[in-house]
Amino acid sequence: MFSALAPYGWDEAWADAFAPYAADGLLPGRVVRVDRGQCDIVTADGTVRADTEFVVPRDPMKVVCTGDWVAVDPDGDPRYVRAYLPRRTAFVRSTSSKRSEGQILAANVDHAVVAVSLALELDLGRVERFLALAWESGAQPVVALTKADLVPDPVTLAHLVQDVETSAPGVPVLAVSALHGDGLDTLVALAGSGTSVLLGQSGAGKSTLANALVGADVMDVRAARDVDGKGRHTTTTRNLLALPSGGVLIDTPGLRGVGLFDAETGVGQVFSEIEELAGGCRFHDCAHETEPGCAVRFAVENGELPERRLESYRKLMRENQWIVAKTDARVRAELRRDWKRKGAEGRAAMRAKRGPWT
Ligand SMILES: Nc1nc2c(ncn2[C@@H]2O[C@H](COP(=O)(O)OP(=O)(O)OP(=O)(O)O)[C@@H](O)[C@H]2O)c(=O)[nH]1
Ligand SMILES: [Mg+2]
Ligand SMILES: [Zn+2]
């Protein structure tokens, strides 16, 4: 059933998850784009537009996003998304530093391709931050160093790849040039199964890569004269595209920064060699500062672990703990409000029972 959705990743497991909605006469579809309370959904009957108003108000995590599988009423006017199926993976960042809320960027992603432009100086800290979010989402991260044609010296290029590799254990690092086609085969092979999302700063060349993978100019790319400029974002919505040779790709608008949102596991995965070393520290709760018998400091001192890595690890861990603490406080405050409301309701109910005279 719904085999027309296969190019978008529909499978047995989604069909099972959808069964109760099918029984209600609803139509399955995948969200290919969201803008201002509405979304485009590919269904077996073609692309339909629907309102996303079913969402729980004020909870940005419960908002439909690109990549979601949804149940939509077939002929409503207006047409509503009734529910989204439980997400296999979700890419979440924290929205702002003032209000610690998660913002969901893409759902049901298998490969997170972090695009990093070689036209700019490498910022390993930023790469690590993107990777923490990618790992935390449940997707397998990959780094694509874009515009490799701008680094014509192969030795220099190899060094740059190596630098990123040491900052990304367990993550494949590819140098690609959409202009010359270098390295694209590997990316095509990777994106050929499951769903991939392109992430990275504005101007990194995500949409240019998307066009190369699709084999047609489906996404607008920035005018050549504005390469890596601080100009406007060229892509403004998250777009899901079915690739001609299989696989699904989500192109996203450039992210200026990505704040961590409850990403301790992700941070741990980005710095897995440090967590491994920490197993050799004398104290279980070693902070790797001045403690005796610290295996991490020892590795830094004998040049095995770059000091920069340790500092970056500390920074991201601290930031994450701060976000988590803040979030907990917010959740606690909400619970308290809830309790107060329930208490007030309970008292009102009691008054009603006893009658207005008490
Ligand atoms: N030299 C070179 N330039 C490239 C390559 N890929 C992309 N560019 C240029 O980089 C600029 C930005 O490309 P886009 O694909 O629009 O970047 P983006 O990451 O989608 O940017 P946003 O949509 O704003 O997030 C364009 O001017 C491209 O022509 C490449 O492989 N080599
Ligand atoms: Mg773009
Ligand atoms: Zn230690």
CSV table of C-alpha atoms and ligand atoms in Angstrom, one decimal:
chain,number,residue,atom,x,y,z
A,1,MET,CA,0.0,0.0,0.0
A,2,PHE,CA,1.1,3.6,-0.7
A,3,SER,CA,4.1,2.3,-2.8
A,4,ALA,CA,4.1,5.7,-4.5
A,5,LEU,CA,5.7,6.9,-1.2
A,6,ALA,CA,8.6,4.5,-1.4
A,7,PRO,CA,10.9,7.0,-3.0
A,8,TYR,CA,10.3,9.2,0.1
A,9,GLY,CA,11.3,6.4,2.5
A,10,TRP,CA,8.0,4.7,3.2
A,11,ASP,CA,8.5,1.2,4.6
A,12,GLU,CA,6.9,-1.6,6.5
A,13,ALA,CA,7.6,-0.1,9.9
A,14,TRP,CA,6.0,3.2,8.8
A,15,ALA,CA,3.0,1.4,7.4
A,16,ASP,CA,2.6,-0.4,10.8
A,17,ALA,CA,2.9,2.8,12.7
A,18,PHE,CA,0.3,4.3,10.4
A,19,ALA,CA,-2.2,1.5,10.6
A,20,PRO,CA,-4.5,3.1,13.2
A,21,TYR,CA,-4.7,6.3,11.2
A,22,ALA,CA,-5.4,4.4,8.0
A,23,ALA,CA,-8.3,2.8,9.9
A,24,ASP,CA,-9.6,6.3,10.5
A,25,GLY,CA,-9.5,7.0,6.8
A,26,LEU,CA,-6.5,9.4,7.0
A,27,LEU,CA,-3.8,9.6,4.4
A,28,PRO,CA,-0.1,9.1,5.1
A,29,GLY,CA,2.4,11.6,3.7
A,30,ARG,CA,5.9,13.0,4.3
A,31,VAL,CA,6.4,16.7,5.1
A,32,VAL,CA,8.6,18.2,2.4
A,33,ARG,CA,8.5,21.8,3.6
A,34,VAL,CA,7.1,23.9,6.4
A,35,ASP,CA,6.3,27.6,6.4
A,36,ARG,CA,4.2,29.7,8.7
A,37,GLY,CA,1.8,27.2,10.1
A,38,GLN,CA,1.4,25.3,6.9
A,39,CYS,CA,3.3,22.5,5.2
A,40,ASP,CA,3.6,20.7,1.9
A,41,ILE,CA,3.1,17.0,2.2
A,42,VAL,CA,3.8,14.4,-0.4
A,43,THR,CA,1.1,11.7,-0.5
A,44,ALA,CA,0.2,8.9,-2.9
A,45,ASP,CA,-2.2,11.4,-4.4
A,46,GLY,CA,0.5,14.1,-5.0
A,47,THR,CA,1.6,17.0,-3.0
A,48,VAL,CA,-1.0,18.6,-0.7
A,49,ARG,CA,-0.9,21.6,1.5
A,50,ALA,CA,-2.1,21.4,5.1
A,51,ASP,CA,-2.4,23.4,8.3
A,52,THR,CA,-0.2,22.2,11.2
A,53,GLU,CA,-2.5,23.6,13.8
A,54,PHE,CA,-3.0,20.3,15.7
A,55,VAL,CA,0.2,21.0,17.5
A,56,VAL,CA,0.3,21.4,21.2
A,57,PRO,CA,0.6,25.2,21.6
A,58,ARG,CA,3.9,26.6,22.9
A,59,ASP,CA,5.8,23.4,22.6
A,60,PRO,CA,8.2,23.8,19.7
A,61,MET,CA,9.2,20.1,19.9
A,62,LYS,CA,5.6,19.1,19.0
A,63,VAL,CA,5.6,21.2,15.8
A,64,VAL,CA,5.5,19.3,12.6
A,65,CYS,CA,8.8,19.6,10.8
A,66,THR,CA,10.4,18.6,7.5
A,67,GLY,CA,11.0,14.9,7.3
A,68,ASP,CA,8.0,14.0,9.5
A,69,TRP,CA,5.6,11.3,8.5
A,70,VAL,CA,2.1,12.6,9.1
A,71,ALA,CA,-1.6,11.6,9.0
A,72,VAL,CA,-3.6,14.1,7.0
A,73,ASP,CA,-7.3,14.2,6.4
A,74,PRO,CA,-7.8,13.5,2.7
A,75,ASP,CA,-10.4,16.2,1.8
A,76,GLY,CA,-10.7,18.6,4.7
A,77,ASP,CA,-11.1,22.3,4.0
A,78,PRO,CA,-8.9,23.6,5.5
A,79,ARG,CA,-6.9,20.4,5.5
A,80,TYR,CA,-5.2,19.5,8.8
A,81,VAL,CA,-2.3,17.4,9.8
A,82,ARG,CA,-3.9,15.2,12.5
A,83,ALA,CA,-0.7,13.6,13.9
A,84,TYR,CA,2.8,12.8,13.2
A,85,LEU,CA,4.3,9.4,13.6
A,86,PRO,CA,6.8,8.8,16.3
A,87,ARG,CA,10.2,10.1,15.1
A,88,ARG,CA,13.1,7.7,14.6
A,89,THR,CA,15.6,10.6,14.9
A,90,ALA,CA,15.3,14.3,15.5
A,91,PHE,CA,17.8,17.1,15.0
A,92,VAL,CA,17.2,19.6,17.9
A,93,ARG,CA,19.0,22.8,18.7
A,94,SER,CA,18.3,25.3,21.5
A,95,THR,CA,16.5,28.3,20.2
A,96,SER,CA,18.0,31.2,22.1
A,97,SER,CA,20.1,31.7,25.1
A,98,LYS,CA,17.3,33.5,27.0
A,99,ARG,CA,14.6,30.9,26.7
A,100,SER,CA,15.8,27.4,26.7
A,101,GLU,CA,13.5,25.7,24.3
A,102,GLY,CA,14.4,23.0,21.8
A,103,GLN,CA,13.7,23.8,18.2
A,104,ILE,CA,13.4,20.8,15.9
A,105,LEU,CA,15.2,21.2,12.6
A,106,ALA,CA,14.5,17.9,10.8
A,107,ALA,CA,13.1,14.5,11.6
A,108,ASN,CA,13.7,10.9,10.6
A,109,VAL,CA,17.2,11.6,9.3
A,110,ASP,CA,19.8,8.8,8.9
A,111,HIS,CA,22.8,10.7,7.8
A,112,ALA,CA,23.7,14.2,9.0
A,113,VAL,CA,26.0,15.8,6.4
A,114,VAL,CA,27.8,18.8,8.0
A,115,ALA,CA,29.0,21.1,5.2
A,116,VAL,CA,32.1,23.1,6.0
A,117,SER,CA,33.5,25.5,3.5
A,118,LEU,CA,37.2,25.3,2.7
A,119,ALA,CA,37.0,28.9,1.5
A,120,LEU,CA,37.1,30.0,5.1
A,121,GLU,CA,39.6,29.2,7.9
A,122,LEU,CA,38.6,25.9,9.6
A,123,ASP,CA,36.8,26.4,12.9
A,124,LEU,CA,37.1,23.0,14.5
A,125,GLY,CA,35.1,24.2,17.6
A,126,ARG,CA,32.2,24.9,15.3
A,127,VAL,CA,32.5,21.6,13.6
A,128,GLU,CA,32.5,19.8,17.0
A,129,ARG,CA,29.4,21.7,17.9
A,130,PHE,CA,27.5,20.6,14.8
A,131,LEU,CA,28.7,17.1,15.3
A,132,ALA,CA,27.4,17.0,18.9
A,133,LEU,CA,23.9,17.9,17.7
A,134,ALA,CA,24.2,15.4,14.8
A,135,TRP,CA,25.2,12.5,17.1
A,136,GLU,CA,22.5,13.5,19.6
A,137,SER,CA,19.9,13.3,16.9
A,138,GLY,CA,20.5,9.6,16.4
A,139,ALA,CA,21.8,10.1,12.8
A,140,GLN,CA,25.2,9.1,11.6
A,141,PRO,CA,27.3,12.3,11.0
A,142,VAL,CA,29.5,12.9,8.0
A,143,VAL,CA,31.7,16.0,7.4
A,144,ALA,CA,31.8,17.3,3.8
A,145,LEU,CA,34.6,19.8,3.3
A,146,THR,CA,33.1,21.8,0.4
A,147,LYS,CA,34.8,23.8,-2.3
A,148,ALA,CA,37.8,21.6,-2.3
A,149,ASP,CA,38.7,23.1,-5.7
A,150,LEU,CA,39.8,26.2,-3.8
A,151,VAL,CA,42.6,24.2,-2.1
A,152,PRO,CA,44.5,23.0,-5.2
A,153,ASP,CA,47.6,21.7,-3.2
A,154,PRO,CA,46.8,18.0,-2.4
A,155,VAL,CA,49.2,18.0,0.6
A,156,THR,CA,47.4,21.0,2.2
A,157,LEU,CA,44.0,19.4,1.5
A,158,ALA,CA,45.1,16.2,3.1
A,159,HIS,CA,46.2,18.1,6.2
A,160,LEU,CA,42.9,19.9,6.4
A,161,VAL,CA,41.0,16.6,6.2
A,162,GLN,CA,43.3,15.1,8.9
A,163,ASP,CA,42.7,18.1,11.2
A,164,VAL,CA,38.9,17.5,11.0
A,165,GLU,CA,39.4,13.8,11.4
A,166,THR,CA,41.2,14.2,14.7
A,167,SER,CA,38.3,16.3,15.9
A,168,ALA,CA,35.7,13.8,14.7
A,169,PRO,CA,36.3,10.3,15.8
A,170,GLY,CA,34.0,7.8,14.1
A,171,VAL,CA,32.9,10.4,11.5
A,172,PRO,CA,33.8,10.0,7.8
A,173,VAL,CA,35.4,13.2,6.5
A,174,LEU,CA,35.1,13.9,2.7
A,175,ALA,CA,36.6,16.7,0.6
A,176,VAL,CA,34.2,17.5,-2.1
A,177,SER,CA,33.9,20.0,-5.0
A,178,ALA,CA,30.5,20.5,-6.5
A,179,LEU,CA,32.3,22.6,-9.1
A,180,HIS,CA,34.7,19.9,-10.3
A,181,GLY,CA,32.7,16.9,-9.1
A,182,ASP,CA,35.5,15.6,-6.9
A,183,GLY,CA,34.4,13.4,-4.0
A,184,LEU,CA,30.8,13.5,-5.1
A,185,ASP,CA,30.7,9.7,-5.8
A,186,THR,CA,31.1,8.9,-2.1
A,187,LEU,CA,28.4,11.4,-1.1
A,188,VAL,CA,26.0,10.0,-3.8
A,189,ALA,CA,26.6,6.5,-2.4
A,190,LEU,CA,26.0,7.6,1.1
A,191,ALA,CA,22.9,9.6,0.3
A,192,GLY,CA,21.6,6.8,-1.8
A,193,SER,CA,20.0,5.1,1.2
A,194,GLY,CA,17.8,6.5,3.9
A,195,THR,CA,17.4,10.2,4.5
A,196,SER,CA,20.2,12.7,4.6
A,197,VAL,CA,20.2,16.3,5.8
A,198,LEU,CA,22.6,19.0,4.8
A,199,LEU,CA,23.6,21.2,7.7
A,200,GLY,CA,26.1,24.1,8.0
A,201,GLN,CA,26.7,27.8,7.8
A,202,SER,CA,25.1,29.9,5.2
A,203,GLY,CA,27.2,29.9,2.0
A,204,ALA,CA,28.9,26.6,2.8
A,205,GLY,CA,27.5,25.2,-0.5
A,206,LYS,CA,24.7,23.0,0.8
A,207,SER,CA,22.2,23.8,-2.0
A,208,THR,CA,25.0,23.6,-4.7
A,209,LEU,CA,25.6,20.0,-3.3
A,210,ALA,CA,21.9,19.3,-3.3
A,211,ASN,CA,21.6,20.3,-6.9
A,212,ALA,CA,24.6,18.1,-7.8
A,213,LEU,CA,23.0,15.1,-6.0
A,214,VAL,CA,19.6,15.7,-7.6
A,215,GLY,CA,21.3,16.3,-11.0
A,216,ALA,CA,19.2,19.4,-11.7
A,217,ASP,CA,18.9,23.0,-10.4
A,218,VAL,CA,16.1,22.5,-8.0
A,219,MET,CA,17.5,24.8,-5.2
A,220,ASP,CA,18.5,28.4,-5.6
A,221,VAL,CA,22.2,29.0,-4.9
A,222,ARG,CA,23.9,32.2,-3.9
A,223,ALA,CA,25.2,34.5,-6.7
A,224,ALA,CA,28.8,33.8,-7.3
A,225,ARG,CA,29.9,37.3,-6.4
A,226,ASP,CA,28.7,36.9,-2.9
A,227,VAL,CA,30.7,33.7,-2.1
A,228,ASP,CA,30.9,33.2,1.7
A,229,GLY,CA,29.7,36.8,2.1
A,230,LYS,CA,27.8,37.8,5.1
A,231,GLY,CA,24.7,38.4,2.9
A,232,ARG,CA,21.3,37.0,3.3
A,233,HIS,CA,20.6,33.3,3.5
A,234,THR,CA,19.8,32.0,0.1
A,235,THR,CA,17.8,29.0,1.3
A,236,THR,CA,15.0,30.0,3.7
A,237,THR,CA,13.0,26.8,4.3
A,238,ARG,CA,13.9,23.2,4.9
A,239,ASN,CA,13.2,21.2,1.7
A,240,LEU,CA,13.0,17.5,1.3
A,241,LEU,CA,13.9,16.1,-2.1
A,242,ALA,CA,13.8,12.5,-3.4
A,243,LEU,CA,17.1,11.7,-5.2
A,244,PRO,CA,16.9,10.1,-8.6
A,245,SER,CA,19.2,7.2,-7.7
A,246,GLY,CA,17.4,6.5,-4.4
A,247,GLY,CA,17.6,8.1,-1.0
A,248,VAL,CA,16.1,11.3,0.3
A,249,LEU,CA,17.8,14.6,0.9
A,250,ILE,CA,16.9,17.6,3.1
A,251,ASP,CA,18.5,20.9,2.3
A,252,THR,CA,18.3,23.4,5.1
A,253,PRO,CA,18.9,27.2,5.6
A,254,GLY,CA,22.3,28.1,6.9
A,255,LEU,CA,22.6,28.1,10.7
A,256,ARG,CA,24.6,31.0,12.2
A,257,GLY,CA,25.1,29.1,15.4
A,258,VAL,CA,23.7,25.9,16.9
A,259,GLY,CA,23.1,26.0,20.6
A,260,LEU,CA,23.2,22.6,22.3
A,261,PHE,CA,20.0,21.3,23.7
A,262,ASP,CA,20.3,18.4,26.2
A,263,ALA,CA,23.1,16.9,24.1
A,264,GLU,CA,25.4,15.3,26.6
A,265,THR,CA,25.5,11.9,24.8
A,266,GLY,CA,26.2,13.8,21.5
A,267,VAL,CA,29.1,15.7,23.1
A,268,GLY,CA,30.4,12.5,24.6
A,269,GLN,CA,30.4,10.9,21.1
A,270,VAL,CA,32.3,13.9,19.6
A,271,PHE,CA,35.0,13.6,22.2
A,272,SER,CA,34.9,9.8,22.6
A,273,GLU,CA,38.7,9.6,22.8
A,274,ILE,CA,38.6,11.9,25.9
A,275,GLU,CA,35.8,9.8,27.5
A,276,GLU,CA,37.9,6.7,26.9
A,277,LEU,CA,41.0,8.3,28.4
A,278,ALA,CA,39.0,9.4,31.4
A,279,GLY,CA,38.4,5.7,32.2
A,280,GLY,CA,42.1,5.6,33.2
A,281,CYS,CA,41.8,8.6,35.7
A,282,ARG,CA,42.4,7.7,39.3
A,283,PHE,CA,39.2,9.4,40.4
A,284,HIS,CA,35.9,8.4,39.0
A,285,ASP,CA,34.7,12.1,39.0
A,286,CYS,CA,38.0,13.5,37.8
A,287,ALA,CA,37.6,17.0,36.2
A,288,HIS,CA,40.9,16.6,34.4
A,289,GLU,CA,42.3,19.8,36.0
A,290,THR,CA,44.7,19.3,38.8
A,291,GLU,CA,43.8,15.9,40.2
A,292,PRO,CA,46.6,13.4,40.6
A,293,GLY,CA,46.6,10.4,38.4
A,294,CYS,CA,44.6,12.1,35.6
A,295,ALA,CA,45.0,10.1,32.4
A,296,VAL,CA,43.5,13.0,30.3
A,297,ARG,CA,46.0,15.6,31.5
A,298,PHE,CA,48.8,13.0,31.0
A,299,ALA,CA,47.7,12.6,27.4
A,300,VAL,CA,47.7,16.3,26.8
A,301,GLU,CA,51.2,16.6,28.4
A,302,ASN,CA,52.7,13.9,26.2
A,303,GLY,CA,51.2,15.4,23.1
A,304,GLU,CA,48.7,12.6,22.5
A,305,LEU,CA,45.6,14.8,23.0
A,306,PRO,CA,45.5,18.4,21.7
A,307,GLU,CA,44.9,20.9,24.5
A,308,ARG,CA,42.3,22.5,22.2
A,309,ARG,CA,40.2,19.4,22.2
A,310,LEU,CA,40.1,19.2,26.0
A,311,GLU,CA,39.2,22.9,26.2
A,312,SER,CA,36.5,22.5,23.6
A,313,TYR,CA,35.1,19.4,25.4
A,314,ARG,CA,34.9,21.3,28.6
A,315,LYS,CA,33.2,24.3,27.0
A,316,LEU,CA,30.5,22.2,25.3
A,317,MET,CA,29.9,20.1,28.4
A,318,ARG,CA,29.6,23.2,30.5
A,319,GLU,CA,27.2,24.8,28.0
A,320,ASN,CA,25.2,21.7,27.9
A,321,GLN,CA,24.9,21.4,31.7
A,322,TRP,CA,23.8,25.0,31.9
A,323,ILE,CA,21.1,24.5,29.3
A,324,VAL,CA,19.9,21.3,31.0
A,325,ALA,CA,19.8,23.1,34.4
A,326,LYS,CA,17.9,25.9,32.9
A,327,THR,CA,15.5,23.6,31.1
A,328,ASP,CA,14.9,21.6,34.3
A,329,ALA,CA,14.1,24.9,36.1
A,330,ARG,CA,11.6,25.8,33.4
A,331,VAL,CA,10.0,22.3,33.5
A,332,ARG,CA,9.8,22.5,37.2
A,333,ALA,CA,8.2,25.9,37.0
A,334,GLU,CA,5.6,24.5,34.6
A,335,LEU,CA,4.9,21.6,36.8
A,336,ARG,CA,4.4,23.9,39.7
A,337,ARG,CA,1.9,26.0,37.7
A,338,ASP,CA,0.2,22.8,36.7
A,339,TRP,CA,-0.1,21.7,40.4
A,340,LYS,CA,-1.4,25.1,41.3
A,341,ARG,CA,-4.0,24.9,38.6
A,342,LYS,CA,-5.0,21.4,39.6
A,343,GLY,CA,-5.2,22.5,43.2
A,344,ALA,CA,-7.4,25.4,42.2
A,345,GLU,CA,-9.6,23.1,40.1
A,346,GLY,CA,-9.8,20.6,42.9
A,347,ARG,CA,-10.9,23.4,45.3
A,348,ALA,CA,-13.4,24.6,42.8
A,349,ALA,CA,-14.8,21.1,42.4
A,350,MET,CA,-15.0,20.7,46.1
A,351,ARG,CA,-16.9,24.0,46.4
A,352,ALA,CA,-19.3,23.0,43.7
A,353,LYS,CA,-20.0,19.7,45.5
A,354,ARG,CA,-20.6,21.4,48.8
A,355,GLY,CA,-22.6,24.1,47.2
A,356,PRO,CA,-22.0,27.9,46.7
A,357,TRP,CA,-22.6,28.7,50.3
A,358,THR,CA,-19.4,27.3,51.7
B,1,LIG,N1,34.5,27.2,-5.8
B,1,LIG,C1,33.4,26.6,-5.5
B,1,LIG,N2,32.4,27.3,-5.1
B,1,LIG,C2,31.3,26.7,-4.7
B,1,LIG,C3,31.2,25.3,-4.6
B,1,LIG,N3,30.0,24.9,-4.2
B,1,LIG,C4,29.3,26.1,-3.9
B,1,LIG,N4,30.1,27.1,-4.3
B,1,LIG,C5,29.7,28.5,-4.2
B,1,LIG,O1,29.3,28.9,-2.9
B,1,LIG,C6,28.2,29.8,-2.8
B,1,LIG,C7,27.2,29.4,-1.8
B,1,LIG,O2,26.6,28.3,-2.3
B,1,LIG,P1,25.1,27.8,-1.8
B,1,LIG,O3,24.9,26.4,-2.3
B,1,LIG,O4,24.1,28.8,-2.1
B,1,LIG,O5,25.3,27.8,-0.2
B,1,LIG,P2,24.3,27.3,0.9
B,1,LIG,O6,25.1,26.5,1.9
B,1,LIG,O7,23.1,26.6,0.4
B,1,LIG,O8,23.8,28.7,1.6
B,1,LIG,P3,22.5,29.0,2.4
B,1,LIG,O9,21.3,28.5,1.5
B,1,LIG,O10,22.5,30.5,2.5
B,1,LIG,O11,22.5,28.3,3.7
B,1,LIG,C8,27.7,29.9,-4.3
B,1,LIG,O12,28.2,31.1,-4.8
B,1,LIG,C9,28.4,28.7,-4.9
B,1,LIG,O13,28.6,29.0,-6.3
B,1,LIG,C10,32.4,24.5,-5.1
B,1,LIG,O14,32.4,23.3,-5.0
B,1,LIG,N5,33.4,25.3,-5.4
B,2,MG,MG,21.2,26.9,0.4
B,3,ZN,ZN,41.2,13.1,34.7
